[in-house]
Coordinates of C-alpha atoms in Angstrom, one line a residue:
Chain A
M1213 CA 0.0 0.0 -0.3
R1214 CA 1.5 3.5 -1.1
N1215 CA -0.7 5.8 1.2
C1216 CA -3.2 5.9 4.0
E1217 CA -6.3 6.0 1.4
D1218 CA -5.3 2.6 0.0
V1219 CA -5.5 1.1 3.2
F1220 CA -8.6 2.5 4.4
E1221 CA -10.1 1.5 1.2
R1222 CA -9.0 -2.2 2.1
L1223 CA -9.6 -2.0 5.8
Y1224 CA -12.6 -4.1 6.3
E1225 CA -11.2 -6.8 3.7
Y1226 CA -8.2 -7.0 5.9
I1227 CA -10.2 -7.1 9.1
N1228 CA -12.5 -10.0 7.6
A1229 CA -9.5 -11.5 6.3
R1230 CA -11.1 -12.2 2.8
D1231 CA -10.6 -10.9 -0.4
L1232 CA -7.2 -9.7 -0.1
D1233 CA -4.2 -11.8 -1.6
S1234 CA -1.3 -12.2 0.5
A1235 CA 0.9 -9.6 -1.1
A1236 CA -2.1 -6.8 -0.3
V1237 CA -2.2 -8.3 3.5
E1238 CA 1.4 -8.0 3.7
D1239 CA 1.6 -4.3 2.5
I1240 CA -1.2 -3.4 4.6
R1241 CA 0.2 -5.1 7.9
G1242 CA 3.6 -3.2 6.8
H1243 CA 1.7 0.2 6.6
L1244 CA 0.0 -0.5 9.8
A1245 CA 3.1 -1.2 11.6
L1246 CA 4.3 2.2 10.8
C1247 CA 1.4 4.5 10.5
R1248 CA -0.2 5.5 13.8
R1249 CA -3.4 6.9 12.5
C1250 CA -4.2 4.2 10.2
Y1251 CA -3.5 1.7 13.0
E1252 CA -5.6 3.6 15.4
V1253 CA -8.4 3.5 12.9
Y1254 CA -7.8 -0.2 12.1
E1255 CA -7.8 -1.0 15.8
F1256 CA -10.9 0.8 16.4
E1257 CA -13.0 -0.7 13.4
R1258 CA -11.5 -4.1 14.4
R1259 CA -13.0 -3.9 17.9
L1260 CA -16.3 -2.3 16.6
V1261 CA -16.6 -5.4 14.2
A1262 CA -16.0 -7.8 17.3
R1263 CA -18.7 -6.2 19.3
L1264 CA -21.0 -6.3 16.5
Q1265 CA -20.1 -10.0 16.0
E1266 CA -20.9 -10.5 19.7
S1267 CA -24.3 -9.0 19.5
G1268 CA -25.1 -11.4 16.7
A1269 CA -24.6 -14.5 18.4
C1270 CA -27.6 -15.9 19.7
P1271 CA -28.1 -19.8 20.0
C1272 CA -30.5 -21.5 18.2
P1273 CA -33.4 -23.2 20.6
E1274 CA -33.0 -26.6 21.7
T1275 CA -36.3 -27.5 20.2
L1276 CA -35.2 -26.3 16.9
K1277 CA -32.0 -28.2 17.0
R1278 CA -33.9 -31.6 17.9
K1279 CA -36.4 -30.8 15.1
I1280 CA -33.9 -30.6 12.6
A1281 CA -31.7 -33.3 13.9
A1282 CA -34.8 -35.6 13.7
F1283 CA -35.3 -34.2 10.1
L1284 CA -31.8 -35.1 9.1
Q1285 CA -32.4 -38.4 10.6
I1286 CA -29.4 -38.4 13.1
Chain B
M1025 CA -22.9 -41.1 -3.7
A1026 CA -26.0 -39.7 -2.4
A1027 CA -25.3 -41.3 1.1
D1028 CA -22.0 -39.3 0.9
A1029 CA -23.8 -36.1 0.3
R1030 CA -26.4 -36.7 3.2
Q1031 CA -23.6 -37.8 5.7
E1032 CA -21.3 -34.6 4.9
F1033 CA -24.4 -32.6 5.3
R1034 CA -25.2 -33.9 9.0
E1035 CA -21.8 -33.3 9.8
K1036 CA -21.1 -30.2 8.4
G1037 CA -24.6 -28.8 8.5
L1038 CA -25.7 -29.1 12.0
P1039 CA -22.7 -27.5 13.8
L1040 CA -23.7 -24.3 11.8
L1041 CA -27.2 -24.1 13.5
D1042 CA -26.2 -21.6 16.1
E1043 CA -24.7 -19.0 13.4
L1044 CA -27.6 -19.5 10.8
Y1045 CA -30.0 -19.1 13.7
G1046 CA -28.3 -15.9 14.8
T1047 CA -28.2 -14.6 11.6
A1048 CA -31.9 -15.6 10.6
L1049 CA -32.7 -13.5 13.9
R1050 CA -30.9 -10.6 12.6
M1051 CA -32.6 -10.7 9.3
T1052 CA -36.1 -11.3 10.2
R1053 CA -35.6 -9.5 13.7
N1054 CA -38.3 -11.9 15.1
P1055 CA -37.7 -15.0 16.9
Q1056 CA -40.5 -17.4 15.7
I1057 CA -39.9 -16.3 11.7
A1058 CA -36.2 -16.9 12.2
E1059 CA -37.0 -20.5 13.5
D1060 CA -39.0 -21.0 10.4
L1061 CA -36.5 -19.7 8.2
V1062 CA -33.7 -22.0 9.5
S1063 CA -36.3 -24.9 9.4
D1064 CA -37.1 -24.1 5.8
T1065 CA -33.4 -23.5 4.9
F1066 CA -32.4 -27.0 6.1
A1067 CA -35.5 -28.5 4.3
R1068 CA -34.8 -27.0 1.1
A1069 CA -30.8 -27.9 1.5
W1070 CA -31.7 -31.4 2.3
K1071 CA -34.1 -31.4 -0.9
N1072 CA -31.3 -30.0 -3.3
L1073 CA -28.3 -31.9 -1.9
G1074 CA -27.9 -33.3 -5.4
Q1075 CA -26.8 -29.7 -6.1
F1076 CA -24.2 -29.5 -3.6
E1077 CA -20.8 -30.7 -4.5
P1078 CA -19.4 -32.6 -1.9
G1079 CA -16.1 -31.0 -0.2
T1080 CA -17.2 -27.4 -1.4
N1081 CA -18.1 -24.5 1.0
I1082 CA -21.3 -25.9 2.8
R1083 CA -21.5 -23.0 4.9
A1084 CA -21.5 -20.5 2.1
W1085 CA -24.0 -22.6 0.3
L1086 CA -26.4 -23.0 3.3
Y1087 CA -26.2 -19.0 3.6
R1088 CA -27.0 -18.6 -0.1
I1089 CA -30.1 -20.8 0.6
M1090 CA -31.0 -19.2 3.5
T1091 CA -30.7 -15.5 2.2
N1092 CA -32.7 -16.2 -1.1
A1093 CA -35.3 -17.7 1.0
Y1094 CA -35.4 -14.5 3.1
I1095 CA -35.5 -12.3 0.3
N1096 CA -37.9 -14.2 -1.6
D1097 CA -40.4 -15.6 1.1
F1098 CA -39.8 -14.4 4.4
R1099 CA -39.4 -10.4 4.1
K1100 CA -42.3 -8.2 5.4
D1101 CA -42.1 -6.3 2.3
R1102 CA -41.4 -8.8 -0.3
R1103 CA -42.1 -7.1 -3.6
H1104 CA -40.9 -3.6 -3.4
P1105 CA -38.3 -3.0 -0.6
K1106 CA -38.4 0.7 0.0
E1107 CA -35.7 3.0 -1.4
V1108 CA -33.2 4.5 1.1
A1109 CA -33.1 8.2 0.9
L1110 CA -29.8 9.5 -0.1
D1111 CA -29.7 11.8 3.0
A1112 CA -29.7 8.8 5.2
Y1113 CA -26.2 8.4 4.4
E1114 CA -24.7 10.8 1.9
K1115 CA -23.7 13.4 4.8
I1116 CA -22.1 10.6 7.0
E1117 CA -18.3 10.3 6.2
D1118 CA -16.3 7.1 6.5
F1119 CA -15.2 5.9 9.9
H1120 CA -17.7 8.2 11.4
L1121 CA -17.9 6.8 15.0
F1122 CA -13.9 6.6 15.2
N1123 CA -13.9 10.5 14.1
K1124 CA -16.6 11.3 16.8
V1125 CA -15.1 9.5 19.5
S1126 CA -11.4 10.8 18.9
R1127 CA -12.7 14.4 18.7
R1128 CA -14.3 14.6 21.9
A1129 CA -13.8 17.7 24.4
S1130 CA -12.0 15.6 27.0
P1131 CA -11.0 12.3 25.2
A1132 CA -10.3 9.4 27.6
A1133 CA -7.2 7.6 27.8
E1134 CA -9.2 4.6 25.8
P1135 CA -11.7 6.5 23.8
F1136 CA -13.2 3.0 22.4
D1137 CA -13.7 1.4 26.0
D1138 CA -15.2 4.7 26.9
V1139 CA -17.7 5.1 24.5
V1140 CA -18.2 1.9 22.4
G1141 CA -17.2 -0.5 25.3
R1142 CA -20.0 1.2 27.1
L1143 CA -22.7 0.2 24.5
T1144 CA -24.8 -2.7 25.3
R1145 CA -25.6 -5.7 23.3
A1146 CA -28.9 -4.5 22.9
D1147 CA -27.8 -1.0 21.6
F1148 CA -25.5 -2.9 18.8
Q1149 CA -28.7 -5.2 18.0
K1150 CA -31.0 -2.3 17.6
A1151 CA -28.5 -0.3 15.6
L1152 CA -28.4 -3.2 13.1
D1153 CA -32.2 -4.0 13.3
D1154 CA -32.8 -0.4 12.4
L1155 CA -30.5 -0.5 9.2
P1156 CA -32.3 -0.7 6.1
E1157 CA -32.8 -4.4 5.3
E1158 CA -30.9 -4.6 2.2
Y1159 CA -27.9 -2.9 3.9
R1160 CA -28.5 -5.1 7.3
A1161 CA -28.4 -8.3 5.2
A1162 CA -25.0 -7.2 3.5
I1163 CA -23.5 -6.4 6.9
V1164 CA -24.6 -9.3 8.8
L1165 CA -23.3 -11.6 6.0
Y1166 CA -20.0 -9.9 5.5
D1167 CA -19.1 -8.1 8.8
L1168 CA -20.7 -10.6 11.1
R1169 CA -20.2 -13.8 9.4
G1170 CA -17.2 -13.2 7.2
L1171 CA -18.5 -14.4 3.8
S1172 CA -16.4 -12.9 0.8
Y1173 CA -17.8 -10.3 -1.6
Q1174 CA -18.6 -12.9 -4.0
E1175 CA -20.1 -15.1 -1.5
V1176 CA -22.3 -12.2 -0.4
A1177 CA -23.0 -11.1 -3.9
D1178 CA -24.2 -14.9 -4.3
A1179 CA -26.2 -14.8 -1.4
L1180 CA -28.1 -11.6 -2.4
S1181 CA -28.1 -12.1 -5.8
V1182 CA -26.6 -8.7 -6.6
P1183 CA -23.4 -7.6 -8.5
L1184 CA -20.2 -7.1 -6.4
G1185 CA -20.3 -3.3 -6.7
T1186 CA -23.8 -3.4 -4.9
V1187 CA -22.2 -5.4 -2.1
R1188 CA -19.8 -2.7 -1.6
S1189 CA -21.8 0.1 -1.9
R1190 CA -24.3 -1.8 0.4
L1191 CA -21.8 -1.9 3.2
A1192 CA -20.2 1.2 2.8
R1193 CA -23.8 2.8 3.4
G1194 CA -24.8 0.3 5.8
R1195 CA -21.6 0.6 8.1
K1196 CA -22.3 4.8 8.1
I1197 CA -25.8 4.6 9.2
L1198 CA -25.1 2.0 11.7
Q1199 CA -22.0 3.9 13.3
K1200 CA -24.1 7.2 13.4
A1201 CA -26.8 5.3 15.3
L1202 CA -24.3 3.8 17.6
W1203 CA -23.0 7.4 18.4
D1204 CA -26.8 8.6 18.7
H1205 CA -27.3 5.5 21.3
A1206 CA -24.2 6.8 23.2
A1207 CA -25.7 10.1 23.2
D1208 CA -29.2 8.8 24.4
A1209 CA -27.3 6.7 27.1
G1210 CA -25.3 9.7 28.4
L1211 CA -21.8 8.4 27.5
V1212 CA -21.3 11.4 25.5
E1213 CA -22.9 15.2 25.4
K1214 CA -25.9 15.9 23.4
D1215 CA -26.6 19.1 21.4
N1216 CA -30.1 20.7 21.3
N1217 CA -31.4 18.4 18.8
G1218 CA -30.4 15.5 21.0
A1219 CA -27.6 14.2 18.7
G1220 CA -24.3 13.9 20.1
I1221 CA -21.6 16.5 19.6
E1222 CA -18.1 17.0 19.2
S1223 CA -15.6 19.1 21.1
A1224 CA -15.6 21.9 18.6
E1225 CA -19.4 22.6 19.2
L1226 CA -18.9 22.5 22.9
N1227 CA -16.2 25.3 22.6
K1228 CA -18.8 28.0 20.7

């Protein structure tokens, strides 16, 4: 990545660990190691996504699990 | 051949129930409908096992079936999703929440902990649930469930570019909602309109 703009554009792909080839991942990692501003934004967004993920975690009701298991003939 | 596919489906599909239910709940915003959606998804997948290539990504396949079912059969407004007004997102900048939190009058040592860390799980769920549904679906699949752009595009039956723009807009609206939640909770200062304000305005 040549500049911060490039990093910002790919930040969520980097956080998601998808859709970036290894060269791009290395570029971003290198930039984040050197650029304090980008690192702050990255850390913030990464933690925000983590909290969002937690809020979307709801275990499947047991009754539904049993019903589907029965349907699949477990 | 068929027996192998069934066995693979049992072994790999069942462990995904928790995350599929969690996703269905965020999409439908209704526990009973979410259960119906998950049941329906497994029934369709089981019936169409012939279309599943053993060894390929069963998780992405199930998300595609479930999202298609949600869009075509389980959404409240099935025919014409409301268009999202430009002003919902056009004035919100990227990394809105980071900017607001960083620019507070007396930034705490740990700005994230001080504001975002003190928002509740319910705050996050509400902010997500209040998103226009096509943005919510994209954010749930990409940010929460970590599908790739292509997998999300397949699940939503839209082009890659559409996935990116829904994600960008959805994040803006979501982050503004979280800032407003923080203001409502008294975690940050409010202005006369009840929205959260930044330090520059405090000093006027």
